[in-house]
Short mmCIF file of C-alpha atoms in Angstrom, two decimals:
data_model
loop_
_atom_site.label_atom_id
_atom_site.label_comp_id
_atom_site.label_asym_id
_atom_site.label_seq_id
_atom_site.Cartn_x
_atom_site.Cartn_y
_atom_site.Cartn_z
CA MET A 169 6.59 1.15 29.25
CA ASN A 170 4.01 -0.05 31.75
CA PRO A 171 4.02 1.43 35.27
CA GLU A 172 5.42 -0.70 38.04
CA PRO A 173 2.56 -2.80 39.48
CA ILE A 174 1.23 -1.91 42.92
CA SER A 175 0.48 -4.71 45.36
CA ALA A 176 -2.79 -5.07 47.27
CA GLY A 177 -1.12 -3.59 50.38
CA GLY A 178 -0.14 -0.42 48.59
CA ALA A 179 3.59 -1.14 48.37
CA ARG A 180 5.21 -1.45 44.99
CA ALA A 181 5.87 -5.04 44.02
CA ALA A 182 8.95 -6.23 42.19
CA GLU A 183 8.75 -5.93 38.39
CA PRO A 184 7.42 -9.27 37.07
CA ALA A 185 9.64 -11.23 34.72
CA ALA A 186 6.97 -11.01 32.02
CA HIS A 187 7.74 -7.29 31.65
CA THR A 188 11.44 -7.79 31.03
CA ALA A 189 10.98 -9.65 27.76
CA PRO A 190 8.27 -9.92 25.08
CA ARG A 191 5.55 -12.26 26.25
CA LYS A 192 5.08 -15.51 24.43
CA ARG A 193 1.90 -16.94 22.98
CA LEU A 194 0.38 -19.91 24.71
CA HIS A 195 -0.06 -21.80 21.43
CA SER A 196 2.33 -20.47 18.82
CA TYR A 197 2.35 -22.52 15.66
CA GLY A 198 5.27 -20.66 14.11
CA LEU A 199 5.71 -19.72 10.48
CA LEU A 200 6.36 -23.33 9.49
CA GLY A 201 3.14 -24.56 11.10
CA ARG A 202 1.12 -21.76 9.53
CA SER A 203 2.58 -22.41 6.10
CA VAL A 204 1.77 -26.13 6.39
CA ALA A 205 -1.83 -25.22 7.25
CA GLU A 206 -1.94 -22.92 4.22
CA GLY A 207 -0.65 -25.71 1.99
CA VAL A 208 -3.20 -28.22 3.26
CA GLY A 209 -6.06 -25.75 2.92
CA SER A 210 -4.94 -24.85 -0.60
CA PHE A 211 -4.82 -28.55 -1.46
CA LEU A 212 -8.42 -29.01 -0.32
CA LEU A 213 -9.62 -25.90 -2.12
CA VAL A 214 -7.97 -26.83 -5.43
CA PHE A 215 -8.84 -30.52 -5.22
CA ALA A 216 -12.50 -29.49 -4.96
CA THR A 217 -12.33 -27.93 -8.43
CA ALA A 218 -12.37 -31.48 -9.82
CA VAL A 219 -16.13 -31.24 -9.32
CA ALA A 220 -16.15 -29.43 -12.70
CA ILE A 221 -15.00 -32.61 -14.43
CA PHE A 222 -17.73 -34.74 -12.93
CA SER A 223 -20.51 -32.14 -12.79
CA GLY A 224 -22.29 -33.83 -15.70
CA THR A 225 -22.81 -36.96 -13.61
CA GLY A 226 -24.83 -35.16 -10.96
CA GLY A 227 -23.97 -33.81 -7.52
CA VAL A 228 -23.13 -30.23 -6.63
CA SER A 229 -21.99 -27.65 -9.16
CA SER A 230 -18.33 -26.67 -9.38
CA PRO A 231 -18.73 -23.16 -7.83
CA LEU A 232 -20.75 -24.55 -4.95
CA GLY A 233 -18.21 -27.32 -4.40
CA VAL A 234 -15.35 -24.83 -4.22
CA GLY A 235 -17.33 -22.59 -1.86
CA LEU A 236 -18.07 -25.48 0.48
CA ALA A 237 -14.42 -26.56 0.39
CA ALA A 238 -13.28 -23.02 1.21
CA ALA A 239 -15.64 -22.85 4.20
CA ALA A 240 -14.53 -26.28 5.44
CA ALA A 241 -10.83 -25.39 5.10
CA MET A 242 -11.28 -22.13 6.99
CA VAL A 243 -13.04 -23.83 9.89
CA ALA A 244 -10.55 -26.72 9.97
CA PHE A 245 -7.26 -24.83 9.53
CA GLY A 246 -8.05 -21.13 9.79
CA TYR A 247 -7.22 -20.91 13.50
CA VAL A 248 -3.64 -21.94 12.67
CA SER A 249 -2.76 -19.66 9.75
CA GLY A 250 -5.62 -17.22 9.26
CA GLY A 251 -7.37 -19.26 6.55
CA HIS A 252 -6.12 -17.65 3.33
CA PHE A 253 -5.41 -20.64 1.04
CA ASN A 254 -5.10 -18.20 -1.86
CA PRO A 255 -2.16 -15.92 -2.80
CA ALA A 256 -4.58 -13.10 -3.60
CA ILE A 257 -6.10 -13.20 -0.11
CA SER A 258 -2.65 -13.38 1.50
CA LEU A 259 -1.55 -10.33 -0.50
CA GLY A 260 -4.71 -8.42 0.37
CA SER A 261 -4.25 -9.28 4.04
CA ALA A 262 -0.64 -8.04 3.92
CA ALA A 263 -1.70 -4.81 2.19
CA ALA A 264 -4.34 -4.31 4.89
CA GLY A 265 -1.71 -4.76 7.62
CA ARG A 266 -3.09 -8.05 8.89
CA THR A 267 -0.25 -10.30 7.65
CA SER A 268 3.47 -9.56 7.82
CA TRP A 269 5.22 -9.08 4.50
CA LYS A 270 7.96 -11.50 5.53
CA ALA A 271 5.36 -14.27 5.85
CA LEU A 272 3.73 -13.49 2.50
CA PRO A 273 6.20 -15.32 0.19
CA VAL A 274 6.21 -18.36 2.49
CA TYR A 275 2.41 -18.49 2.40
CA VAL A 276 2.35 -18.15 -1.38
CA VAL A 277 4.91 -20.94 -1.89
CA ALA A 278 2.94 -23.22 0.45
CA GLN A 279 -0.29 -22.47 -1.43
CA LEU A 280 1.36 -23.21 -4.77
CA ILE A 281 2.71 -26.51 -3.48
CA GLY A 282 -0.71 -27.50 -2.15
CA ALA A 283 -2.37 -26.64 -5.49
CA LEU A 284 0.22 -28.58 -7.49
CA LEU A 285 -0.11 -31.63 -5.26
CA ALA A 286 -3.89 -31.57 -5.65
CA TYR A 287 -3.70 -31.64 -9.45
CA LEU A 288 -0.85 -34.14 -9.38
CA ILE A 289 -3.06 -36.58 -7.51
CA LEU A 290 -5.87 -35.97 -9.99
CA TRP A 291 -3.42 -36.58 -12.85
CA VAL A 292 -2.39 -39.91 -11.31
CA LEU A 293 -6.04 -40.88 -10.90
CA PHE A 294 -6.84 -40.06 -14.52
CA GLN A 295 -3.76 -41.90 -15.75
CA GLY A 296 -5.04 -45.05 -14.12
CA HIS A 297 -8.28 -45.02 -16.11
CA PRO A 298 -7.99 -47.29 -19.19
CA GLU A 299 -10.24 -45.15 -21.40
CA LEU A 300 -8.64 -41.77 -20.66
CA THR A 301 -5.80 -41.28 -23.11
CA ASP A 302 -5.35 -37.50 -23.10
CA THR A 303 -5.17 -36.09 -19.58
CA ARG A 304 -4.14 -32.65 -20.89
CA GLN A 305 -7.56 -32.29 -22.46
CA ILE A 306 -9.15 -33.06 -19.12
CA PHE A 307 -7.09 -30.43 -17.34
CA SER A 308 -7.94 -27.90 -20.04
CA VAL A 309 -11.46 -27.98 -18.58
CA LEU A 310 -10.01 -26.77 -15.27
CA ALA A 311 -7.63 -24.20 -16.78
CA ASN A 312 -8.50 -20.52 -17.08
CA GLY A 313 -8.48 -18.57 -20.31
CA TYR A 314 -10.01 -15.84 -22.46
CA GLY A 315 -10.50 -14.95 -26.11
CA THR A 316 -12.65 -16.21 -28.95
CA ASP A 317 -11.55 -19.82 -28.52
CA TYR A 318 -12.44 -20.00 -24.83
CA GLN A 319 -15.97 -20.61 -23.54
CA LEU A 320 -18.19 -17.60 -24.38
CA GLY A 321 -15.34 -15.75 -26.12
CA PHE A 322 -14.87 -12.76 -23.81
CA PRO A 323 -11.89 -10.60 -24.89
CA LEU A 324 -8.81 -9.80 -22.81
CA ALA A 325 -10.11 -6.48 -21.47
CA SER A 326 -13.37 -8.00 -20.25
CA ALA A 327 -11.61 -10.97 -18.65
CA LEU A 328 -9.15 -8.69 -16.89
CA LEU A 329 -11.84 -6.37 -15.53
CA ALA A 330 -14.01 -9.26 -14.37
CA GLU A 331 -11.17 -10.97 -12.49
CA VAL A 332 -9.96 -7.73 -10.88
CA VAL A 333 -13.42 -6.77 -9.61
CA ALA A 334 -14.28 -10.30 -8.44
CA THR A 335 -10.98 -10.75 -6.59
CA ALA A 336 -11.33 -7.36 -4.92
CA LEU A 337 -14.80 -8.36 -3.72
CA LEU A 338 -13.56 -11.72 -2.43
CA VAL A 339 -10.68 -10.13 -0.51
CA ALA A 340 -12.99 -7.42 0.85
CA VAL A 341 -15.42 -10.04 2.17
CA PHE A 342 -12.56 -12.02 3.72
CA LEU A 343 -11.13 -8.95 5.48
CA GLY A 344 -14.55 -7.87 6.66
CA ALA A 345 -15.69 -11.30 7.81
CA THR A 346 -12.55 -12.27 9.71
CA VAL A 347 -12.25 -9.31 12.05
CA ARG A 348 -12.73 -9.62 15.80
CA ARG A 349 -16.04 -10.57 17.40
CA ILE A 350 -17.21 -12.50 14.35
CA PRO A 351 -17.37 -16.27 14.96
CA ALA A 352 -15.16 -18.47 12.80
CA VAL A 353 -18.10 -20.40 11.37
CA SER A 354 -19.83 -17.19 10.29
CA ALA A 355 -16.66 -15.94 8.63
CA ALA A 356 -16.17 -19.24 6.82
CA PHE A 357 -19.79 -19.19 5.63
CA ALA A 358 -19.44 -15.65 4.27
CA VAL A 359 -16.23 -16.43 2.38
CA GLY A 360 -17.56 -19.75 1.06
CA VAL A 361 -20.76 -18.19 -0.26
CA THR A 362 -18.75 -15.40 -1.88
CA TYR A 363 -16.54 -17.94 -3.63
CA ALA A 364 -19.59 -19.79 -4.94
CA VAL A 365 -21.37 -16.68 -6.22
CA LEU A 366 -18.32 -15.11 -7.88
CA LEU A 367 -17.22 -18.37 -9.51
CA SER A 368 -20.75 -18.85 -10.89
CA ILE A 369 -20.40 -15.47 -12.62
CA LEU A 370 -16.82 -15.93 -13.82
CA SER A 371 -16.96 -19.56 -14.96
CA PRO A 372 -18.45 -18.89 -18.42
CA MET A 373 -16.14 -15.90 -18.90
CA THR A 374 -12.67 -16.98 -17.72
CA GLY A 375 -13.22 -20.31 -16.02
CA GLY A 376 -13.21 -18.50 -12.69
CA SER A 377 -9.74 -17.95 -11.27
CA LEU A 378 -9.70 -15.71 -8.16
CA ASN A 379 -6.76 -17.88 -7.10
CA PRO A 380 -3.38 -17.62 -8.87
CA ALA A 381 -2.18 -20.86 -7.26
CA ARG A 382 -5.03 -22.85 -8.76
CA SER A 383 -4.61 -21.18 -12.16
CA THR A 384 -0.88 -21.96 -12.16
CA ALA A 385 -1.35 -25.63 -11.30
CA ALA A 386 -4.08 -26.06 -13.91
CA ALA A 387 -2.02 -24.33 -16.61
CA ILE A 388 1.01 -26.53 -15.90
CA PHE A 389 -0.99 -29.71 -16.38
CA ALA A 390 -3.02 -28.39 -19.32
CA GLY A 391 -0.10 -26.77 -21.14
CA GLY A 392 -0.40 -24.98 -24.49
CA GLU A 393 -2.39 -21.77 -24.59
CA SER A 394 -3.28 -22.02 -20.90
CA LEU A 395 0.35 -21.34 -20.00
CA GLU A 396 0.52 -18.42 -22.43
CA GLN A 397 -2.52 -16.76 -20.84
CA LEU A 398 -1.51 -17.51 -17.24
CA TRP A 399 -0.06 -14.01 -16.73
CA LEU A 400 -3.56 -12.50 -16.64
CA PHE A 401 -4.61 -14.80 -13.81
CA TRP A 402 -1.77 -13.50 -11.70
CA ALA A 403 -2.00 -9.85 -12.72
CA ALA A 404 -5.77 -9.51 -12.18
CA PRO A 405 -5.96 -11.15 -8.73
CA VAL A 406 -2.89 -9.22 -7.54
CA LEU A 407 -4.40 -5.92 -8.65
CA GLY A 408 -7.79 -6.73 -7.14
CA ALA A 409 -6.23 -7.86 -3.85
CA LEU A 410 -4.14 -4.69 -3.56
CA ILE A 411 -7.18 -2.50 -4.22
CA ALA A 412 -9.23 -4.19 -1.48
CA GLY A 413 -6.35 -4.36 1.00
CA LEU A 414 -5.31 -0.74 0.61
CA ILE A 415 -8.90 0.48 0.89
CA TYR A 416 -9.31 -1.43 4.14
CA ARG A 417 -6.06 -0.08 5.50
CA SER A 418 -6.80 3.53 4.55
CA THR A 419 -10.28 3.46 6.09
CA ASP A 420 -9.21 1.57 9.23
CA LEU A 421 -11.81 -1.13 8.66
CA SER A 422 -9.37 -3.97 9.24
CA VAL A 423 -6.50 -2.48 11.24
CA SER A 424 -6.91 -0.15 14.20
CA ASP A 425 -4.27 2.28 15.32
CA ALA A 426 -3.46 0.00 18.24
CA GLN A 427 -2.76 -2.88 15.88
CA ARG A 428 -0.49 -0.81 13.61
CA GLY A 429 1.42 1.41 16.02
CA ASP A 430 4.71 0.02 17.28
CA ASP A 431 4.73 2.52 20.17
CA THR A 432 1.24 1.66 21.40
CA ASP A 433 1.07 0.42 24.98
CA GLU A 434 -1.16 -2.60 24.48
CA ASP A 435 -1.55 -3.12 28.24
CA ALA A 436 -2.87 0.35 28.91
CA ASP A 437 -6.34 -1.00 29.65
CA LEU A 438 -5.05 -3.63 32.09
CA PRO A 439 -5.40 -2.85 35.82
CA ALA A 440 -2.17 -1.89 37.57
CA ASP A 441 -2.05 -5.03 39.71
CA THR A 442 -2.29 -7.50 36.84
CA ASP A 443 0.23 -8.95 34.47
CA ALA A 444 -0.60 -10.58 31.15
CA GLY A 445 0.84 -14.05 31.08
CA GLY A 446 0.53 -14.94 27.41
CA VAL A 447 -1.46 -14.82 24.20
CA ASP A 448 -2.80 -17.69 22.16
CA ASP A 449 -3.24 -17.69 18.37
CA ALA A 450 -6.78 -16.35 18.64
CA GLY A 451 -5.41 -13.31 20.45
CA VAL A 452 -6.98 -14.14 23.84
CA GLU A 453 -4.78 -13.15 26.74
CA GLU A 454 -4.29 -15.09 29.94
CA VAL A 455 -4.19 -12.64 32.89
CA LYS A 456 -2.41 -13.60 36.08
CA THR A 457 -3.20 -11.46 39.15
CA GLN A 458 -0.20 -10.57 41.26
CA HIS A 459 -0.85 -10.37 45.03
CA PRO A 460 1.94 -10.75 47.60
CA ALA A 461 1.11 -13.09 50.47
CA GLY A 462 -0.02 -11.41 53.68
CA ALA A 463 -0.75 -8.03 52.08
CA GLY A 464 -4.07 -6.38 52.77
CA THR A 465 -5.93 -3.08 52.53
CA GLY A 466 -9.07 -3.93 54.42
CA THR A 467 -10.28 -5.93 51.46
CA SER A 468 -9.51 -9.61 51.00
CA ALA A 469 -6.84 -10.19 48.35
CA GLY A 470 -8.68 -13.28 47.26
CA ALA A 471 -11.88 -11.34 46.74
CA SER A 472 -9.99 -8.74 44.74
CA ALA A 473 -8.52 -11.41 42.52
CA ALA A 474 -11.88 -13.08 41.98
CA ALA A 475 -13.68 -9.90 40.95
CA PRO A 476 -13.56 -9.58 37.14
CA ASN A 477 -12.71 -6.24 35.62
CA PRO A 478 -15.24 -5.58 32.83
CA MET A 479 -12.79 -3.28 31.11
CA SER A 480 -9.84 -5.68 31.16
CA ARG A 481 -8.17 -6.84 27.95
CA GLU A 482 -9.17 -10.40 28.78
CA ASN A 483 -12.89 -9.64 28.76
CA LYS A 484 -12.63 -7.42 25.71
CA ASP A 485 -11.02 -10.10 23.58
CA ASP A 486 -13.21 -13.05 24.59
CA ALA A 487 -15.31 -12.69 21.46
CA ARG A 488 -12.46 -12.49 18.98
CA GLY A 489 -12.66 -14.59 15.86
CA PHE A 490 -10.12 -17.24 14.88
CA PHE A 491 -8.67 -15.12 12.11
CA ASP A 492 -7.97 -11.85 13.91
CA GLY A 493 -4.25 -11.13 13.72
CA ASP A 494 -3.24 -14.31 11.94
CA ASP A 495 0.53 -14.02 12.23
CA ASP A 496 3.38 -12.18 13.89
CA GLY A 497 3.00 -9.07 11.79
CA GLY A 498 0.30 -6.80 13.16
CA ARG A 499 -1.08 -9.30 15.67
CA PRO A 500 -3.02 -7.24 18.17
CA GLY A 501 -2.28 -9.66 20.98
CA THR A 502 1.50 -9.43 20.64
CA ALA A 503 2.88 -7.13 23.31
CA ARG A 504 5.69 -4.72 22.69
CA HIS A 505 7.76 -3.45 25.62
#
């Protein structure tokens, strides 16, 4: 519990209303808003995989197209939801303590819906072409697989290992790039480049999954053996995401003690005569200085209010990235009283 604030005149001021109830964020999008952002970002990310169908006609390669789409989606929608757009990243973020477990299934459902809508639109587009008679064959190009009949013929064990390691690396880069004091554009660039590099390696082996939502949507539209092998493209990303998330949590690289501890006084570094007014989705706090009228200690109250405290929470969090504390669970800016 925070100490009762002391006024500029030395007398104790009345307890502000903000300390009687949990403070509210200035711009809270809510779970519904965050899930919608996840669905839209997933739609963009999966729709970009259509580059693989048209790669023979020129333009960017499929891995580069997906990487650019991931970076664009993170910059455009990451400040709302945290910029996952991938069930594996959401799971890794939850395992690392950065996303609440109650939000995880909602995120995953939204990502699946976005992926399915992306391929549904592609299916409608292909159906309208007079010379395309077998759309399932087209979607088989986008589907993931393994075995002697798929691409270079890598066996199950090799495909599993490759997807686990690649997903763990992707989640590790996401968790490392989206911590505080790293600009959103830099984080998006790091994740986008990682997508492009890893997909370039995995494409001839498994078709490059890293994303169970994309694999599921592609398998549904491709059918046949793609559906039978879909289990691997859930099992491998889940395992890789858990490995990366738990390593980050155990080594405190993504979650500090202050972010995890329910009993932590998050206002301990605020001066005694200030009261935090609210927190926006980037975790930046608005500080309102409390000074009763007519009080004085030999120093002007106005001058005291104008002088910034270099150790205040407000100044500390100015450089936070968009993705730090992306939802209610484990958000460092959410006060507990």
